[in-house]
Each structure stands twice: as C-alpha cells, then as structure tokens.
Amino acid sequence: MKASMRAQAMPVAVVLLTILGGASAPAHAADSALKCSAKTICLWYQEYGEGDLYQWKGGYVDLPAKFRDHVWSFRANRSGAFIDWSGGKKTCRSVSPGDEWNVYREDFGSRIDAVADKC
C-alpha cells in the first residue's frame, strides 16, 4: 500500500516543481549578488543578474542607451527610484534596500529611462 501511494505522489511532486520552477533561483543569481557593491543599485541587461552590469551610486542619472528600457533584473543595496519618461510624462517606482527582481522585464524593467535618489 505504501509503495502505491509513493508512486502516485511522485508525479504530483514533479508537476509542482515544474510549475514552481524548482525550489530556488539559479546558482548564478547568488553569484551576481556578490558583484553588487554596497550602497548601489545594480541593473543587469539580462535576467537573473546575467549580462552587462550598470551600478548606480546616487544622484539623477539617465541610463546609458543600452540599458534604457532594458533592465531585465536588479538588486538594490540602497534606496532609489526608477524613472520612465514616456510622452513627456514621468512615472516613477521607488526601491528600497534589499529589493531585487530576477525577471523584471515584464514589469517596469522594459520602461526604465533613469535612476534617481527619490521619485
């Protein structure tokens, strides 16, 4: 009886892991966090902290062309604000120390034009 219950439970576990994408983020996400200096906000060109890295240290900064509308992941080691300038209108998202997104392009990452201390 126990063996048949295990046999039924195994496919359910496989389906759950597939849906949830595994138990943790890829190992390279942890590696990328180590590259992000204290008191900065790190922006990556690819998901999970992969690809080119831009480190923002403070003040208002228009992002380099490569990163405008293309921040696929980030980690905040300080507070700041992400700014989008669409049609002359400012839209802003505040971030706090400890905030991070590994897949940000489907949210505000495809709209960021600048970073600043505050909205």
mmCIF file of N, CA and C in Angstrom:
data_model
loop_
_atom_site.group_PDB
_atom_site.id
_atom_site.type_symbol
_atom_site.label_atom_id
_atom_site.label_comp_id
_atom_site.label_asym_id
_atom_site.label_seq_id
_atom_site.Cartn_x
_atom_site.Cartn_y
_atom_site.Cartn_z
ATOM 1 N N MET A 1 0.812 -1.191 0.000
ATOM 2 C CA MET A 1 0.000 0.000 0.000
ATOM 3 C C MET A 1 0.860 1.262 0.000
ATOM 4 N N LYS A 2 1.901 1.299 0.812
ATOM 5 C CA LYS A 2 2.766 2.477 0.865
ATOM 6 C C LYS A 2 3.468 2.713 -0.464
ATOM 7 N N ALA A 3 3.883 1.649 -1.122
ATOM 8 C CA ALA A 3 4.567 1.788 -2.411
ATOM 9 C C ALA A 3 3.651 2.414 -3.448
ATOM 10 N N SER A 4 2.374 2.037 -3.454
ATOM 11 C CA SER A 4 1.457 2.608 -4.442
ATOM 12 C C SER A 4 1.172 4.083 -4.138
ATOM 13 N N MET A 5 1.144 4.452 -2.860
ATOM 14 C CA MET A 5 0.954 5.862 -2.505
ATOM 15 C C MET A 5 2.146 6.692 -2.962
ATOM 16 N N ARG A 6 3.362 6.128 -2.805
ATOM 17 C CA ARG A 6 4.563 6.822 -3.275
ATOM 18 C C ARG A 6 4.528 6.982 -4.782
ATOM 19 N N ALA A 7 4.089 5.959 -5.470
ATOM 20 C CA ALA A 7 4.028 6.006 -6.932
ATOM 21 C C ALA A 7 3.060 7.083 -7.402
ATOM 22 N N GLN A 8 1.971 7.288 -6.651
ATOM 23 C CA GLN A 8 1.012 8.325 -7.021
ATOM 24 C C GLN A 8 1.531 9.716 -6.658
ATOM 25 N N ALA A 9 2.260 9.818 -5.570
ATOM 26 C CA ALA A 9 2.747 11.120 -5.109
ATOM 27 C C ALA A 9 3.874 11.657 -5.981
ATOM 28 N N MET A 10 4.680 10.779 -6.539
ATOM 29 C CA MET A 10 5.836 11.204 -7.331
ATOM 30 C C MET A 10 5.458 12.080 -8.519
ATOM 31 N N PRO A 11 4.484 11.705 -9.363
ATOM 32 C CA PRO A 11 4.130 12.592 -10.480
ATOM 33 C C PRO A 11 3.621 13.955 -10.012
ATOM 34 N N VAL A 12 2.917 13.989 -8.882
ATOM 35 C CA VAL A 12 2.423 15.256 -8.351
ATOM 36 C C VAL A 12 3.596 16.154 -7.974
ATOM 37 N N ALA A 13 4.606 15.588 -7.331
ATOM 38 C CA ALA A 13 5.786 16.363 -6.943
ATOM 39 C C ALA A 13 6.505 16.911 -8.167
ATOM 40 N N VAL A 14 6.621 16.109 -9.206
ATOM 41 C CA VAL A 14 7.284 16.552 -10.436
ATOM 42 C C VAL A 14 6.509 17.700 -11.068
ATOM 43 N N VAL A 15 5.191 17.602 -11.100
ATOM 44 C CA VAL A 15 4.361 18.663 -11.663
ATOM 45 C C VAL A 15 4.517 19.945 -10.853
ATOM 46 N N LEU A 16 4.495 19.844 -9.524
ATOM 47 C CA LEU A 16 4.657 21.034 -8.686
ATOM 48 C C LEU A 16 6.007 21.697 -8.904
ATOM 49 N N LEU A 17 7.070 20.926 -8.977
ATOM 50 C CA LEU A 17 8.395 21.504 -9.216
ATOM 51 C C LEU A 17 8.460 22.178 -10.576
ATOM 52 N N THR A 18 7.807 21.580 -11.562
ATOM 53 C CA THR A 18 7.788 22.171 -12.896
ATOM 54 C C THR A 18 7.032 23.495 -12.884
ATOM 55 N N ILE A 19 5.879 23.521 -12.231
ATOM 56 C CA ILE A 19 5.073 24.738 -12.172
ATOM 57 C C ILE A 19 5.797 25.832 -11.400
ATOM 58 N N LEU A 20 6.379 25.473 -10.275
ATOM 59 C CA LEU A 20 7.033 26.457 -9.422
ATOM 60 C C LEU A 20 8.428 26.815 -9.898
ATOM 61 N N GLY A 21 8.946 26.106 -10.866
ATOM 62 C CA GLY A 21 10.265 26.422 -11.407
ATOM 63 C C GLY A 21 11.401 25.973 -10.512
ATOM 64 N N GLY A 22 11.173 24.972 -9.706
ATOM 65 C CA GLY A 22 12.226 24.482 -8.819
ATOM 66 C C GLY A 22 12.145 25.166 -7.477
ATOM 67 N N ALA A 23 13.021 24.769 -6.584
ATOM 68 C CA ALA A 23 12.965 25.262 -5.214
ATOM 69 C C ALA A 23 13.685 26.592 -5.032
ATOM 70 N N SER A 24 14.583 26.939 -5.934
ATOM 71 C CA SER A 24 15.347 28.174 -5.741
ATOM 72 C C SER A 24 15.755 28.763 -7.081
ATOM 73 N N ALA A 25 16.251 29.981 -7.014
ATOM 74 C CA ALA A 25 16.745 30.649 -8.221
ATOM 75 C C ALA A 25 18.033 29.977 -8.678
ATOM 76 N N PRO A 26 18.401 30.161 -9.927
ATOM 77 C CA PRO A 26 19.651 29.577 -10.407
ATOM 78 C C PRO A 26 20.844 30.028 -9.572
ATOM 79 N N ALA A 27 21.851 29.193 -9.514
ATOM 80 C CA ALA A 27 23.044 29.493 -8.711
ATOM 81 C C ALA A 27 23.700 30.794 -9.151
ATOM 82 N N HIS A 28 23.640 31.124 -10.451
ATOM 83 C CA HIS A 28 24.303 32.342 -10.910
ATOM 84 C C HIS A 28 23.631 33.602 -10.359
ATOM 85 N N ALA A 29 22.370 33.520 -9.910
ATOM 86 C CA ALA A 29 21.722 34.682 -9.294
ATOM 87 C C ALA A 29 22.428 35.048 -7.996
ATOM 88 N N ALA A 30 22.813 34.049 -7.222
ATOM 89 C CA ALA A 30 23.560 34.314 -5.981
ATOM 90 C C ALA A 30 24.928 34.895 -6.305
ATOM 91 N N ASP A 31 25.572 34.391 -7.354
ATOM 92 C CA ASP A 31 26.875 34.920 -7.762
ATOM 93 C C ASP A 31 26.770 36.391 -8.155
ATOM 94 N N SER A 32 25.705 36.755 -8.863
ATOM 95 C CA SER A 32 25.565 38.137 -9.311
ATOM 96 C C SER A 32 25.350 39.083 -8.133
ATOM 97 N N ALA A 33 24.705 38.602 -7.071
ATOM 98 C CA ALA A 33 24.504 39.446 -5.887
ATOM 99 C C ALA A 33 25.842 39.845 -5.284
ATOM 100 N N LEU A 34 26.828 38.980 -5.390
ATOM 101 C CA LEU A 34 28.157 39.285 -4.861
ATOM 102 C C LEU A 34 28.840 40.398 -5.651
ATOM 103 N N LYS A 35 28.463 40.576 -6.914
ATOM 104 C CA LYS A 35 29.051 41.611 -7.764
ATOM 105 C C LYS A 35 28.469 42.996 -7.480
ATOM 106 N N CYS A 36 27.384 43.045 -6.738
ATOM 107 C CA CYS A 36 26.692 44.308 -6.483
ATOM 108 C C CYS A 36 27.252 44.954 -5.223
ATOM 109 N N SER A 37 27.956 46.056 -5.395
ATOM 110 C CA SER A 37 28.617 46.749 -4.285
ATOM 111 C C SER A 37 27.615 47.310 -3.284
ATOM 112 N N ALA A 38 28.082 47.498 -2.059
ATOM 113 C CA ALA A 38 27.261 48.121 -1.022
ATOM 114 C C ALA A 38 26.888 49.539 -1.449
ATOM 115 N N LYS A 39 25.740 49.986 -1.039
ATOM 116 C CA LYS A 39 25.252 51.344 -1.293
ATOM 117 C C LYS A 39 25.117 51.669 -2.777
ATOM 118 N N THR A 40 24.767 50.660 -3.582
ATOM 119 C CA THR A 40 24.493 50.867 -5.004
ATOM 120 C C THR A 40 23.191 50.167 -5.363
ATOM 121 N N ILE A 41 22.675 50.486 -6.533
ATOM 122 C CA ILE A 41 21.610 49.699 -7.144
ATOM 123 C C ILE A 41 22.201 49.136 -8.419
ATOM 124 N N CYS A 42 22.158 47.827 -8.542
ATOM 125 C CA CYS A 42 22.736 47.141 -9.699
ATOM 126 C C CYS A 42 21.641 46.781 -10.684
ATOM 127 N N LEU A 43 21.879 47.113 -11.933
ATOM 128 C CA LEU A 43 20.955 46.816 -13.023
ATOM 129 C C LEU A 43 21.663 45.894 -14.000
ATOM 130 N N TRP A 44 20.987 44.804 -14.393
ATOM 131 C CA TRP A 44 21.586 43.866 -15.336
ATOM 132 C C TRP A 44 20.805 43.849 -16.637
ATOM 133 N N TYR A 45 21.523 43.643 -17.691
ATOM 134 C CA TYR A 45 20.959 43.602 -19.036
ATOM 135 C C TYR A 45 20.161 42.324 -19.279
ATOM 136 N N GLN A 46 20.439 41.284 -18.519
ATOM 137 C CA GLN A 46 19.727 40.017 -18.675
ATOM 138 C C GLN A 46 19.085 39.607 -17.353
ATOM 139 N N GLU A 47 18.229 38.605 -17.414
ATOM 140 C CA GLU A 47 17.569 38.085 -16.221
ATOM 141 C C GLU A 47 18.577 37.410 -15.299
ATOM 142 N N TYR A 48 18.204 37.298 -14.034
ATOM 143 C CA TYR A 48 18.995 36.609 -13.006
ATOM 144 C C TYR A 48 20.411 37.167 -12.863
ATOM 145 N N GLY A 49 20.560 38.483 -13.018
ATOM 146 C CA GLY A 49 21.863 39.102 -12.809
ATOM 147 C C GLY A 49 22.920 38.673 -13.796
ATOM 148 N N GLU A 50 22.516 38.372 -15.005
ATOM 149 C CA GLU A 50 23.450 37.962 -16.058
ATOM 150 C C GLU A 50 23.680 39.123 -17.023
ATOM 151 N N GLY A 51 24.717 39.014 -17.797
ATOM 152 C CA GLY A 51 24.996 40.021 -18.822
ATOM 153 C C GLY A 51 25.661 41.259 -18.249
ATOM 154 N N ASP A 52 25.633 42.330 -19.028
ATOM 155 C CA ASP A 52 26.282 43.576 -18.625
ATOM 156 C C ASP A 52 25.637 44.138 -17.361
ATOM 157 N N LEU A 53 26.468 44.771 -16.550
ATOM 158 C CA LEU A 53 26.056 45.325 -15.261
ATOM 159 C C LEU A 53 26.252 46.837 -15.256
ATOM 160 N N TYR A 54 25.248 47.569 -14.755
ATOM 161 C CA TYR A 54 25.371 49.003 -14.513
ATOM 162 C C TYR A 54 25.120 49.229 -13.030
ATOM 163 N N GLN A 55 26.065 49.892 -12.347
ATOM 164 C CA GLN A 55 25.906 50.175 -10.919
ATOM 165 C C GLN A 55 25.641 51.661 -10.722
ATOM 166 N N TRP A 56 24.490 51.960 -10.148
ATOM 167 C CA TRP A 56 24.108 53.335 -9.852
ATOM 168 C C TRP A 56 24.480 53.639 -8.406
ATOM 169 N N LYS A 57 25.131 54.799 -8.195
ATOM 170 C CA LYS A 57 25.636 55.147 -6.861
ATOM 171 C C LYS A 57 24.941 56.351 -6.240
ATOM 172 N N GLY A 58 24.112 57.050 -6.991
ATOM 173 C CA GLY A 58 23.384 58.179 -6.423
ATOM 174 C C GLY A 58 23.225 59.318 -7.401
ATOM 175 N N GLY A 59 22.305 60.233 -7.078
ATOM 176 C CA GLY A 59 22.018 61.366 -7.942
ATOM 177 C C GLY A 59 21.128 60.960 -9.107
ATOM 178 N N TYR A 60 20.676 61.952 -9.862
ATOM 179 C CA TYR A 60 19.874 61.654 -11.048
ATOM 180 C C TYR A 60 20.804 61.240 -12.180
ATOM 181 N N VAL A 61 20.500 60.108 -12.812
ATOM 182 C CA VAL A 61 21.317 59.621 -13.928
ATOM 183 C C VAL A 61 20.404 59.074 -15.021
ATOM 184 N N ASP A 62 20.549 59.629 -16.244
ATOM 185 C CA ASP A 62 19.915 58.996 -17.401
ATOM 186 C C ASP A 62 20.711 57.737 -17.695
ATOM 187 N N LEU A 63 20.026 56.627 -17.858
ATOM 188 C CA LEU A 63 20.741 55.375 -18.102
ATOM 189 C C LEU A 63 21.455 55.395 -19.447
ATOM 190 N N PRO A 64 22.581 54.681 -19.544
ATOM 191 C CA PRO A 64 23.229 54.521 -20.848
ATOM 192 C C PRO A 64 22.225 53.913 -21.838
ATOM 193 N N ALA A 65 22.367 54.233 -23.107
ATOM 194 C CA ALA A 65 21.415 53.791 -24.132
ATOM 195 C C ALA A 65 21.126 52.293 -24.069
ATOM 196 N N LYS A 66 22.143 51.496 -23.833
ATOM 197 C CA LYS A 66 21.958 50.041 -23.807
ATOM 198 C C LYS A 66 20.962 49.607 -22.736
ATOM 199 N N PHE A 67 20.902 50.325 -21.621
ATOM 200 C CA PHE A 67 20.047 49.938 -20.501
ATOM 201 C C PHE A 67 18.672 50.606 -20.520
ATOM 202 N N ARG A 68 18.503 51.649 -21.325
ATOM 203 C CA ARG A 68 17.201 52.309 -21.380
ATOM 204 C C ARG A 68 16.155 51.345 -21.903
ATOM 205 N N ASP A 69 15.098 51.197 -21.142
ATOM 206 C CA ASP A 69 14.004 50.273 -21.474
ATOM 207 C C ASP A 69 14.473 48.823 -21.542
ATOM 208 N N HIS A 70 15.595 48.519 -20.906
ATOM 209 C CA HIS A 70 16.127 47.151 -20.965
ATOM 210 C C HIS A 70 16.888 46.807 -19.677
ATOM 211 N N VAL A 71 16.169 46.772 -18.563
ATOM 212 C CA VAL A 71 16.737 46.310 -17.294
ATOM 213 C C VAL A 71 15.984 45.037 -16.949
ATOM 214 N N TRP A 72 16.610 43.906 -17.212
ATOM 215 C CA TRP A 72 15.897 42.637 -17.052
ATOM 216 C C TRP A 72 15.999 42.079 -15.639
ATOM 217 N N SER A 73 16.922 42.616 -14.804
ATOM 218 C CA SER A 73 16.990 42.234 -13.390
ATOM 219 C C SER A 73 17.718 43.330 -12.617
ATOM 220 N N PHE A 74 17.444 43.395 -11.309
ATOM 221 C CA PHE A 74 18.124 44.393 -10.481
ATOM 222 C C PHE A 74 18.227 43.920 -9.039
ATOM 223 N N ARG A 75 19.133 44.567 -8.313
ATOM 224 C CA ARG A 75 19.296 44.363 -6.869
ATOM 225 C C ARG A 75 19.583 45.730 -6.261
ATOM 226 N N ALA A 76 18.837 46.078 -5.202
ATOM 227 C CA ALA A 76 19.014 47.375 -4.541
ATOM 228 C C ALA A 76 19.727 47.194 -3.207
ATOM 229 N N ASN A 77 20.893 47.813 -3.088
ATOM 230 C CA ASN A 77 21.617 47.845 -1.822
ATOM 231 C C ASN A 77 21.508 49.230 -1.179
ATOM 232 N N ARG A 78 20.590 50.024 -1.678
ATOM 233 C CA ARG A 78 20.282 51.353 -1.140
ATOM 234 C C ARG A 78 18.925 51.761 -1.687
ATOM 235 N N SER A 79 18.352 52.813 -1.166
ATOM 236 C CA SER A 79 17.075 53.285 -1.694
ATOM 237 C C SER A 79 17.321 54.112 -2.953
ATOM 238 N N GLY A 80 16.304 54.190 -3.778
ATOM 239 C CA GLY A 80 16.389 54.950 -5.013
ATOM 240 C C GLY A 80 15.057 54.924 -5.732
ATOM 241 N N ALA A 81 15.058 55.378 -6.972
ATOM 242 C CA ALA A 81 13.836 55.435 -7.756
ATOM 243 C C ALA A 81 14.141 55.152 -9.220
ATOM 244 N N PHE A 82 13.286 54.351 -9.848
ATOM 245 C CA PHE A 82 13.374 54.079 -11.282
ATOM 246 C C PHE A 82 12.381 55.004 -11.976
ATOM 247 N N ILE A 83 12.829 55.648 -13.046
ATOM 248 C CA ILE A 83 12.010 56.655 -13.722
ATOM 249 C C ILE A 83 11.822 56.296 -15.190
ATOM 250 N N ASP A 84 10.581 56.453 -15.646
ATOM 251 C CA ASP A 84 10.227 56.287 -17.057
ATOM 252 C C ASP A 84 9.731 57.639 -17.563
ATOM 253 N N TRP A 85 10.254 58.079 -18.698
ATOM 254 C CA TRP A 85 9.824 59.327 -19.331
ATOM 255 C C TRP A 85 9.110 59.000 -20.640
ATOM 256 N N SER A 86 7.864 58.585 -20.586
ATOM 257 C CA SER A 86 7.103 58.278 -21.801
ATOM 258 C C SER A 86 6.185 59.439 -22.144
ATOM 259 N N GLY A 87 6.313 59.919 -23.362
ATOM 260 C CA GLY A 87 5.458 61.014 -23.812
ATOM 261 C C GLY A 87 5.573 62.268 -22.962
ATOM 262 N N GLY A 88 6.769 62.512 -22.411
ATOM 263 C CA GLY A 88 6.982 63.687 -21.585
ATOM 264 C C GLY A 88 6.408 63.577 -20.180
ATOM 265 N N LYS A 89 5.820 62.430 -19.870
ATOM 266 C CA LYS A 89 5.226 62.211 -18.549
ATOM 267 C C LYS A 89 6.145 61.329 -17.709
ATOM 268 N N LYS A 90 6.350 61.725 -16.461
ATOM 269 C CA LYS A 90 7.224 60.982 -15.546
ATOM 270 C C LYS A 90 6.417 59.944 -14.760
ATOM 271 N N THR A 91 6.874 58.694 -14.827
ATOM 272 C CA THR A 91 6.330 57.627 -13.999
ATOM 273 C C THR A 91 7.489 57.105 -13.172
ATOM 274 N N CYS A 92 7.255 56.866 -11.899
ATOM 275 C CA CYS A 92 8.358 56.539 -11.005
ATOM 276 C C CYS A 92 8.015 55.360 -10.099
ATOM 277 N N ARG A 93 8.998 54.543 -9.822
ATOM 278 C CA ARG A 93 8.886 53.427 -8.880
ATOM 279 C C ARG A 93 10.006 53.527 -7.860
ATOM 280 N N SER A 94 9.651 53.596 -6.593
ATOM 281 C CA SER A 94 10.652 53.621 -5.521
ATOM 282 C C SER A 94 11.159 52.215 -5.237
ATOM 283 N N VAL A 95 12.438 52.112 -4.903
ATOM 284 C CA VAL A 95 13.021 50.838 -4.479
ATOM 285 C C VAL A 95 13.739 51.052 -3.152
ATOM 286 N N SER A 96 13.800 49.994 -2.363
ATOM 287 C CA SER A 96 14.401 50.042 -1.028
ATOM 288 C C SER A 96 15.522 49.028 -0.918
ATOM 289 N N PRO A 97 16.422 49.227 0.033
ATOM 290 C CA PRO A 97 17.491 48.241 0.224
ATOM 291 C C PRO A 97 16.903 46.840 0.416
ATOM 292 N N GLY A 98 17.483 45.886 -0.288
ATOM 293 C CA GLY A 98 17.006 44.504 -0.215
ATOM 294 C C GLY A 98 16.054 44.120 -1.328
ATOM 295 N N ASP A 99 15.508 45.112 -2.046
ATOM 296 C CA ASP A 99 14.631 44.796 -3.179
ATOM 297 C C ASP A 99 15.460 44.174 -4.291
ATOM 298 N N GLU A 100 14.919 43.144 -4.913
ATOM 299 C CA GLU A 100 15.561 42.578 -6.100
ATOM 300 C C GLU A 100 14.533 41.811 -6.903
ATOM 301 N N TRP A 101 14.711 41.858 -8.213
ATOM 302 C CA TRP A 101 13.871 41.121 -9.146
ATOM 303 C C TRP A 101 14.804 40.415 -10.105
ATOM 304 N N ASN A 102 14.577 39.138 -10.290
ATOM 305 C CA ASN A 102 15.386 38.368 -11.229
ATOM 306 C C ASN A 102 14.808 38.377 -12.636
ATOM 307 N N VAL A 103 13.511 38.650 -12.755
ATOM 308 C CA VAL A 103 12.855 38.733 -14.061
ATOM 309 C C VAL A 103 12.013 40.011 -14.035
ATOM 310 N N TYR A 104 12.631 41.142 -14.359
ATOM 311 C CA TYR A 104 11.990 42.449 -14.217
ATOM 312 C C TYR A 104 11.470 43.016 -15.534
ATOM 313 N N ARG A 105 11.807 42.409 -16.649
ATOM 314 C CA ARG A 105 11.421 42.977 -17.944
ATOM 315 C C ARG A 105 9.917 43.026 -18.134
ATOM 316 N N GLU A 106 9.188 42.081 -17.517
ATOM 317 C CA GLU A 106 7.741 42.047 -17.686
ATOM 318 C C GLU A 106 7.052 43.056 -16.776
ATOM 319 N N ASP A 107 7.809 43.718 -15.928
ATOM 320 C CA ASP A 107 7.267 44.749 -15.055
ATOM 321 C C ASP A 107 7.803 46.095 -15.542
ATOM 322 N N PHE A 108 8.472 46.836 -14.699
ATOM 323 C CA PHE A 108 8.940 48.185 -15.029
ATOM 324 C C PHE A 108 10.278 48.185 -15.767
ATOM 325 N N GLY A 109 10.954 47.047 -15.806
ATOM 326 C CA GLY A 109 12.277 46.965 -16.423
ATOM 327 C C GLY A 109 12.314 47.303 -17.900
ATOM 328 N N SER A 110 11.188 47.131 -18.580
ATOM 329 C CA SER A 110 11.143 47.458 -20.009
ATOM 330 C C SER A 110 10.772 48.922 -20.241
ATOM 331 N N ARG A 111 10.715 49.709 -19.142
ATOM 332 C CA ARG A 111 10.335 51.122 -19.259
ATOM 333 C C ARG A 111 11.346 52.084 -18.640
ATOM 334 N N ILE A 112 12.308 51.597 -17.868
ATOM 335 C CA ILE A 112 13.224 52.468 -17.123
ATOM 336 C C ILE A 112 14.105 53.295 -18.065
ATOM 337 N N ASP A 113 14.134 54.599 -17.813
ATOM 338 C CA ASP A 113 14.997 55.514 -18.569
ATOM 339 C C ASP A 113 16.074 56.146 -17.696
ATOM 340 N N ALA A 114 15.793 56.248 -16.385
ATOM 341 C CA ALA A 114 16.705 56.944 -15.476
ATOM 342 C C ALA A 114 16.578 56.373 -14.068
ATOM 343 N N VAL A 115 17.574 56.703 -13.238
ATOM 344 C CA VAL A 115 17.558 56.325 -11.824
ATOM 345 C C VAL A 115 17.871 57.592 -11.027
ATOM 346 N N ALA A 116 17.217 57.734 -9.882
ATOM 347 C CA ALA A 116 17.430 58.911 -9.034
ATOM 348 C C ALA A 116 17.310 58.513 -7.565
ATOM 349 N N ASP A 117 17.626 59.466 -6.699
ATOM 350 C CA ASP A 117 17.525 59.209 -5.264
ATOM 351 C C ASP A 117 16.077 59.073 -4.801
ATOM 352 N N LYS A 118 15.184 59.871 -5.380
ATOM 353 C CA LYS A 118 13.768 59.876 -4.982
ATOM 354 C C LYS A 118 12.886 60.103 -6.195
ATOM 355 N N CYS A 119 11.630 59.699 -6.051
ATOM 356 C CA CYS A 119 10.646 59.996 -7.098
ATOM 357 C C CYS A 119 10.377 61.483 -7.115
#
